[in-house]
Amino acid sequence: MTNLDKLEANSVHILREAYREFKSLVMLWSIGKDSTVLLWLARKAFFGHVPFPLMHIDTHYKIPEMIEYRDRVALEWGLDLIVGENRKALDERHTFPDGQATRVECCRSLKSEALKHTLSGEWPRRRMDHKVGRLEAEERREAFTGVIVGARADEEGSRSKERYFSARDRQNEWDVGDQPPELWRQYKTDFAPGTHVRIHPLLDWTELNIWEYIERERIPIIPLYFDRGDGRRYRSLGCYPCTSPVVSEAKSVTDIVEELRAGKFRDIAERSGREQDKEDGGLETLRRGGYM
Amino acid sequence: MESTENTEQISIVMAGHVDHGKSTVIGRLLSDIGALPQGKLEQVKEMCRRNAKPFEYAFLLDALKDEQSQGITIDAARCFFRTERRRYIMIDAPGHIEFLKNMITGAARAEAALLVIDAREGIRENTKRHGYMLSMLGLRQLAVLVNKMDLADYGRNVFGRITEEYTEFLGRLGIEPVSFIPVSGMEGVNISEKSKLTPWYDGPTVLQQIEAFQHKPPSQVIPFRLPVQDVYKFTEQGDDRRIVAGTIETGTVQVGDRVVFQPSGKSSAIRSVEYFNGAAKSRAAAGEAAGFTLDTQVYIKPGEWMVRQDDPAMKTGTRLRTNLFWMGRDPMIRDKTYKLKLGALRSPVKLVEVLSVLDATELATVSGKQQLDRHDVAEVILETPKPVAFDVLGEIEQTSRLVVVDNYEISGAGIILAAAEAADSVLQEHIRAREIAWKNSAIPLAERNAAYGHGAKFVVFTSEIPELGEAVARALERRLFALNFKAYFLGIDNVAMGLDADLRVGNDYRDDHIRRLGELARIFTDSGQIFITSLANVDEYDINALKLLNTPHEILTVQVGESRFAGFTPDVTIEADGDLGRGVEKACALLKQKQVIQDYSI
Ligand SMILES: Nc1nc2c(ncn2[C@@H]2O[C@H](COP(=O)(O)OP(=O)(O)OP(=O)(O)O)[C@@H](O)[C@H]2O)c(=O)[nH]1
Ligand SMILES: [Mg+2]
């Protein structure tokens, strides 16, 4: 088995374990490369099917192409897509930079808060209606307690200490010191009622592994990652006010793999284009509060 | 150009007592070989300056605020880097005893270990405990770093003493360390370059040592073992495949091979190897998260093992002699139901005997303990209510491993040493004690039977369609009642939510619910009644348990519809056509035949 085969097998095993153990399971899909690889791995695990819904949190600051791509792939692959948002914060302009919020506050309300209340079913959400081919308001909103997330350990310090199956208490808090042991392919899959669990099948993947896998599997990926003529491309996709493209002439998946292996990004961290990480406490503070 | 397919990757864990310098050594290594992301070192140094803290290489790994403020690693961190030779995942485990389960999580993912010992402090409690844990986890490649040599003036004697003492300890665990290296993480001695400060040392540097560790591909010669994780049938888009899925632990299997499922004993042959978006395959091997379709329709449940018929079979039994490490906050005690995870199996399990407890730091046996406290390692006997399939240490390592869940937490990790003698089960012992203590009613059962005009019996309906079994059972209750008989129906949910309300609901506690139901049956039948229940998907072990529990009275079984899993012969089978009237007739005929009710009464 090659290294990619092993990563794939381990992720598939975790996805199957999650599907076996959790009744109300959902997968977060940010449209980016990691969660799209995750989606692909779900199709691997379940032999072409995706037997749980996908959830996308729309901050309305996403690059418009992302939304188009999302809906197109959802329809093509027959995905059960659910979309949520923080309507109130948007209406009250509790946002950055055009509202009165800092970057971290904006992230917290448009992403963390929106996610929390969309998962619980408290806030309105829309679901893809495959008969009419568009998102429709969802009437009966179930609460999801198992959430599959595409976090990787190499992204940043606090993520390197995650578990494949990670419990959050009712307040969505993460107790880093008291995490369950994981050994011999046995994970913590028993939880007190009401516990929210995050499942991280991509924990062992690096950014390079992700691109190598996209290349190997020919996974259709959103073209924002490629240089389309202006010598710039996105390395990480987020909201446009806080994510800037990098200078790069990588025009294809193969170019990107090459760039990460030996080229200019060899030793530069992926999230270096994300501004919210640089504020005090950065990602660890956000993550303790439920950021994914 | 580097090619993906040949790029080897190896995971290495750093172990050792708290503060002996694990994080520092890794931080130093990463920085010396230029494996840190650009700007990272400056960023951490700047952070230290801003907070008026001395810079520590350990901060490169200890990313959490709490870790930096306390100067301690709380949870294992993983860091990724590469050399010309291959890719690495370094796992920096915490050394504090409080975080031992975090250390275990880290070490369980590794193929080799670097164990760090502080030259000045020497061998401490967790130096030994970690050594023991590594051997228990099956890690055999171990190098020892004698760190902080700067504080020992790079003295040869200190190094020699520690080497000798720790080699002896590891020897008792059956581990032969590949090397001892004198280092200083702080001064960068013998980390990536050989230092002049230790002229007396001529072994490898840390970097040379990690490059020399061997990455072993999973062996493919051992018997084939697949824990059945799930059986899928996604009917979407006309898919009619029934796929047995799981991650292969050991061995290989090919299309056409005859396979047996253990412990059920059902067999079939591999029809196809399923794989999404890849070339068709006819073979699957250890490590793959595979999927198979079978030649025949066999009904198996997740948790069974699929093995090749031509390979040595797994052992099956209800008693496992196990070497168990306990990490739960509450002690492991007898007479409490825990949950066993063995491969894909989940089963209730009880501790029946503590044979000996080992002090992992002295490797000495402590005797006379009847429970396992946190961080104890013990040889115990575990018992499951139904036979389970397993391998044992010394035969196949991967499939002799289990974990024990207590109150939602993985609290024990163990290795099965052998199938234990089939003594009386916990249940049999219980029944014997119960019957000896039982106070008989002043009214003999025969007298009650005469007064009520019928015999007493426990009637168990079983069906794979729970509503159906229950409907017939209730119809029978109604019919017997109409005849003025003392009949009572009680469903298992009533037990679960009532008598068993202190237990948690769900499949894990099903055996406990069944036990309570059996105890109730004993009481009801003793009072002369016809006690009726209905259960979904019972097997021979459930029926045997109920039979035992209902002793000295008798039990009748009525199967509604076909049974794909049951390994027992019911007293009567009723068609699953929803014809309640006919169902009740058949059940009554059985009661007559068994002389519970008289012919003329109907
Ligand atoms: N003098 C000297 N001090 C060292 C050396 N290596 C580490 N230290 C110091 O020892 C202390 C503990 O080092 P860490 O790297 O945090 O120890 P650790 O083994 O990772 O500790 P835990 O992860 O908490 O178990 C720090 O203050 C280091 O600066 C060394 O080679 N020489
Ligand atoms: Mg440390």
mmCIF file of N, CA and C and ligand atoms in Angstrom, chain B residues 16-25 56 58 62 71-74 92-96 116 147-151 183-187, ligand 1:
data_model
loop_
_atom_site.group_PDB
_atom_site.id
_atom_site.type_symbol
_atom_site.label_atom_id
_atom_site.label_comp_id
_atom_site.label_asym_id
_atom_site.label_seq_id
_atom_site.Cartn_x
_atom_site.Cartn_y
_atom_site.Cartn_z
ATOM 1 N N GLY B 16 8.725 9.327 27.428
ATOM 2 C CA GLY B 16 9.636 9.578 28.538
ATOM 3 C C GLY B 16 8.999 10.415 29.630
ATOM 4 N N HIS B 17 9.689 10.469 30.759
ATOM 5 C CA HIS B 17 9.169 11.139 31.955
ATOM 6 C C HIS B 17 8.971 12.638 31.717
ATOM 7 N N VAL B 18 8.097 13.216 32.518
ATOM 8 C CA VAL B 18 7.773 14.634 32.373
ATOM 9 C C VAL B 18 9.021 15.515 32.504
ATOM 10 N N ASP B 19 9.110 16.495 31.634
ATOM 11 C CA ASP B 19 10.201 17.476 31.660
ATOM 12 C C ASP B 19 11.575 16.942 31.268
ATOM 13 N N HIS B 20 11.645 15.748 30.776
ATOM 14 C CA HIS B 20 12.959 15.232 30.405
ATOM 15 C C HIS B 20 13.454 15.783 29.065
ATOM 16 N N GLY B 21 12.539 16.499 28.362
ATOM 17 C CA GLY B 21 13.005 17.227 27.178
ATOM 18 C C GLY B 21 12.522 16.718 25.824
ATOM 19 N N LYS B 22 11.408 16.012 25.801
ATOM 20 C CA LYS B 22 10.893 15.470 24.540
ATOM 21 C C LYS B 22 10.575 16.561 23.524
ATOM 22 N N SER B 23 9.770 17.536 23.976
ATOM 23 C CA SER B 23 9.363 18.596 23.046
ATOM 24 C C SER B 23 10.570 19.409 22.594
ATOM 25 N N THR B 24 11.495 19.630 23.506
ATOM 26 C CA THR B 24 12.685 20.404 23.165
ATOM 27 C C THR B 24 13.500 19.711 22.069
ATOM 28 N N VAL B 25 13.691 18.403 22.229
ATOM 29 C CA VAL B 25 14.472 17.668 21.233
ATOM 30 C C VAL B 25 13.804 17.739 19.858
ATOM 31 N N GLU B 56 11.735 28.817 24.362
ATOM 32 C CA GLU B 56 11.892 27.366 24.528
ATOM 33 C C GLU B 56 11.628 26.714 23.177
ATOM 34 N N ALA B 58 10.579 23.927 22.931
ATOM 35 C CA ALA B 58 9.360 23.154 23.161
ATOM 36 C C ALA B 58 8.104 23.894 22.702
ATOM 37 N N ASP B 62 4.426 22.683 21.738
ATOM 38 C CA ASP B 62 3.376 22.908 22.727
ATOM 39 C C ASP B 62 2.589 24.144 22.316
ATOM 40 N N GLY B 71 4.448 25.250 30.843
ATOM 41 C CA GLY B 71 5.690 24.614 30.397
ATOM 42 C C GLY B 71 5.618 23.105 30.365
ATOM 43 N N ILE B 72 4.463 22.591 29.946
ATOM 44 C CA ILE B 72 4.273 21.152 29.988
ATOM 45 C C ILE B 72 3.475 20.750 28.754
ATOM 46 N N THR B 73 3.711 19.533 28.245
ATOM 47 C CA THR B 73 2.892 19.064 27.144
ATOM 48 C C THR B 73 1.646 18.402 27.730
ATOM 49 N N ILE B 74 0.484 18.818 27.242
ATOM 50 C CA ILE B 74 -0.764 18.248 27.752
ATOM 51 C C ILE B 74 -1.248 17.145 26.825
ATOM 52 N N ASP B 92 4.661 14.006 19.526
ATOM 53 C CA ASP B 92 5.285 14.451 20.772
ATOM 54 C C ASP B 92 4.332 14.153 21.924
ATOM 55 N N ALA B 93 4.585 13.071 22.638
ATOM 56 C CA ALA B 93 3.673 12.653 23.712
ATOM 57 C C ALA B 93 3.968 13.392 24.999
ATOM 58 N N PRO B 94 2.957 13.556 25.849
ATOM 59 C CA PRO B 94 3.184 14.185 27.148
ATOM 60 C C PRO B 94 3.769 13.188 28.138
ATOM 61 N N GLY B 95 4.569 13.677 29.075
ATOM 62 C CA GLY B 95 5.220 12.777 30.020
ATOM 63 C C GLY B 95 4.538 12.719 31.374
ATOM 64 N N HIS B 96 3.630 13.662 31.624
ATOM 65 C CA HIS B 96 2.983 13.690 32.932
ATOM 66 C C HIS B 96 1.987 12.545 33.058
ATOM 67 N N VAL B 116 13.070 9.496 25.904
ATOM 68 C CA VAL B 116 14.007 10.499 26.413
ATOM 69 C C VAL B 116 14.199 10.354 27.928
ATOM 70 N N ASN B 147 19.195 12.795 27.495
ATOM 71 C CA ASN B 147 19.154 14.232 27.184
ATOM 72 C C ASN B 147 19.732 15.071 28.335
ATOM 73 N N LYS B 148 19.866 16.344 28.082
ATOM 74 C CA LYS B 148 20.398 17.325 29.034
ATOM 75 C C LYS B 148 21.822 16.935 29.450
ATOM 76 N N MET B 149 22.548 16.380 28.495
ATOM 77 C CA MET B 149 23.932 16.000 28.767
ATOM 78 C C MET B 149 24.765 17.225 29.147
ATOM 79 N N ASP B 150 24.303 18.408 28.733
ATOM 80 C CA ASP B 150 25.021 19.635 29.104
ATOM 81 C C ASP B 150 25.038 19.801 30.631
ATOM 82 N N LEU B 151 23.991 19.356 31.276
ATOM 83 C CA LEU B 151 23.927 19.486 32.735
ATOM 84 C C LEU B 151 24.769 18.424 33.433
ATOM 85 N N VAL B 183 22.516 13.252 24.204
ATOM 86 C CA VAL B 183 22.152 14.472 23.478
ATOM 87 C C VAL B 183 21.942 15.646 24.425
ATOM 88 N N SER B 184 21.886 16.824 23.841
ATOM 89 C CA SER B 184 21.372 17.987 24.538
ATOM 90 C C SER B 184 20.448 18.693 23.560
ATOM 91 N N GLY B 185 19.171 18.677 23.903
ATOM 92 C CA GLY B 185 18.193 19.344 23.043
ATOM 93 C C GLY B 185 18.438 20.838 23.046
ATOM 94 N N MET B 186 18.781 21.325 24.223
ATOM 95 C CA MET B 186 18.963 22.753 24.356
ATOM 96 C C MET B 186 20.167 23.241 23.554
ATOM 97 N N GLU B 187 21.263 22.525 23.605
ATOM 98 C CA GLU B 187 22.484 22.964 22.916
ATOM 99 C C GLU B 187 22.633 22.354 21.529
HETATM 100 N N1 LIG C 1 19.821 22.225 30.222
HETATM 101 C C1 LIG C 1 18.974 21.612 29.409
HETATM 102 N N2 LIG C 1 17.677 21.815 29.564
HETATM 103 C C2 LIG C 1 16.845 21.189 28.718
HETATM 104 C C3 LIG C 1 17.299 20.332 27.700
HETATM 105 N N3 LIG C 1 16.227 19.848 27.030
HETATM 106 C C4 LIG C 1 15.146 20.378 27.625
HETATM 107 N N4 LIG C 1 15.503 21.181 28.646
HETATM 108 C C5 LIG C 1 14.593 21.938 29.521
HETATM 109 O O1 LIG C 1 13.774 21.052 30.234
HETATM 110 C C6 LIG C 1 12.489 21.596 30.401
HETATM 111 C C7 LIG C 1 11.438 20.614 29.901
HETATM 112 O O2 LIG C 1 11.583 20.415 28.531
HETATM 113 P P1 LIG C 1 10.398 19.930 27.614
HETATM 114 O O3 LIG C 1 10.939 19.735 26.251
HETATM 115 O O4 LIG C 1 9.201 20.787 27.766
HETATM 116 O O5 LIG C 1 10.113 18.538 28.316
HETATM 117 P P2 LIG C 1 9.073 17.403 27.886
HETATM 118 O O6 LIG C 1 9.727 16.092 28.070
HETATM 119 O O7 LIG C 1 8.541 17.686 26.539
HETATM 120 O O8 LIG C 1 7.963 17.593 29.019
HETATM 121 P P3 LIG C 1 6.446 17.052 28.987
HETATM 122 O O9 LIG C 1 6.054 17.022 27.574
HETATM 123 O O10 LIG C 1 5.664 18.002 29.796
HETATM 124 O O11 LIG C 1 6.501 15.688 29.580
HETATM 125 C C8 LIG C 1 12.465 22.907 29.632
HETATM 126 O O12 LIG C 1 12.614 23.967 30.505
HETATM 127 C C9 LIG C 1 13.660 22.799 28.719
HETATM 128 O O13 LIG C 1 14.234 24.040 28.435
HETATM 129 C C10 LIG C 1 18.690 20.156 27.549
HETATM 130 O O14 LIG C 1 19.187 19.432 26.708
HETATM 131 N N5 LIG C 1 19.488 20.805 28.446
#
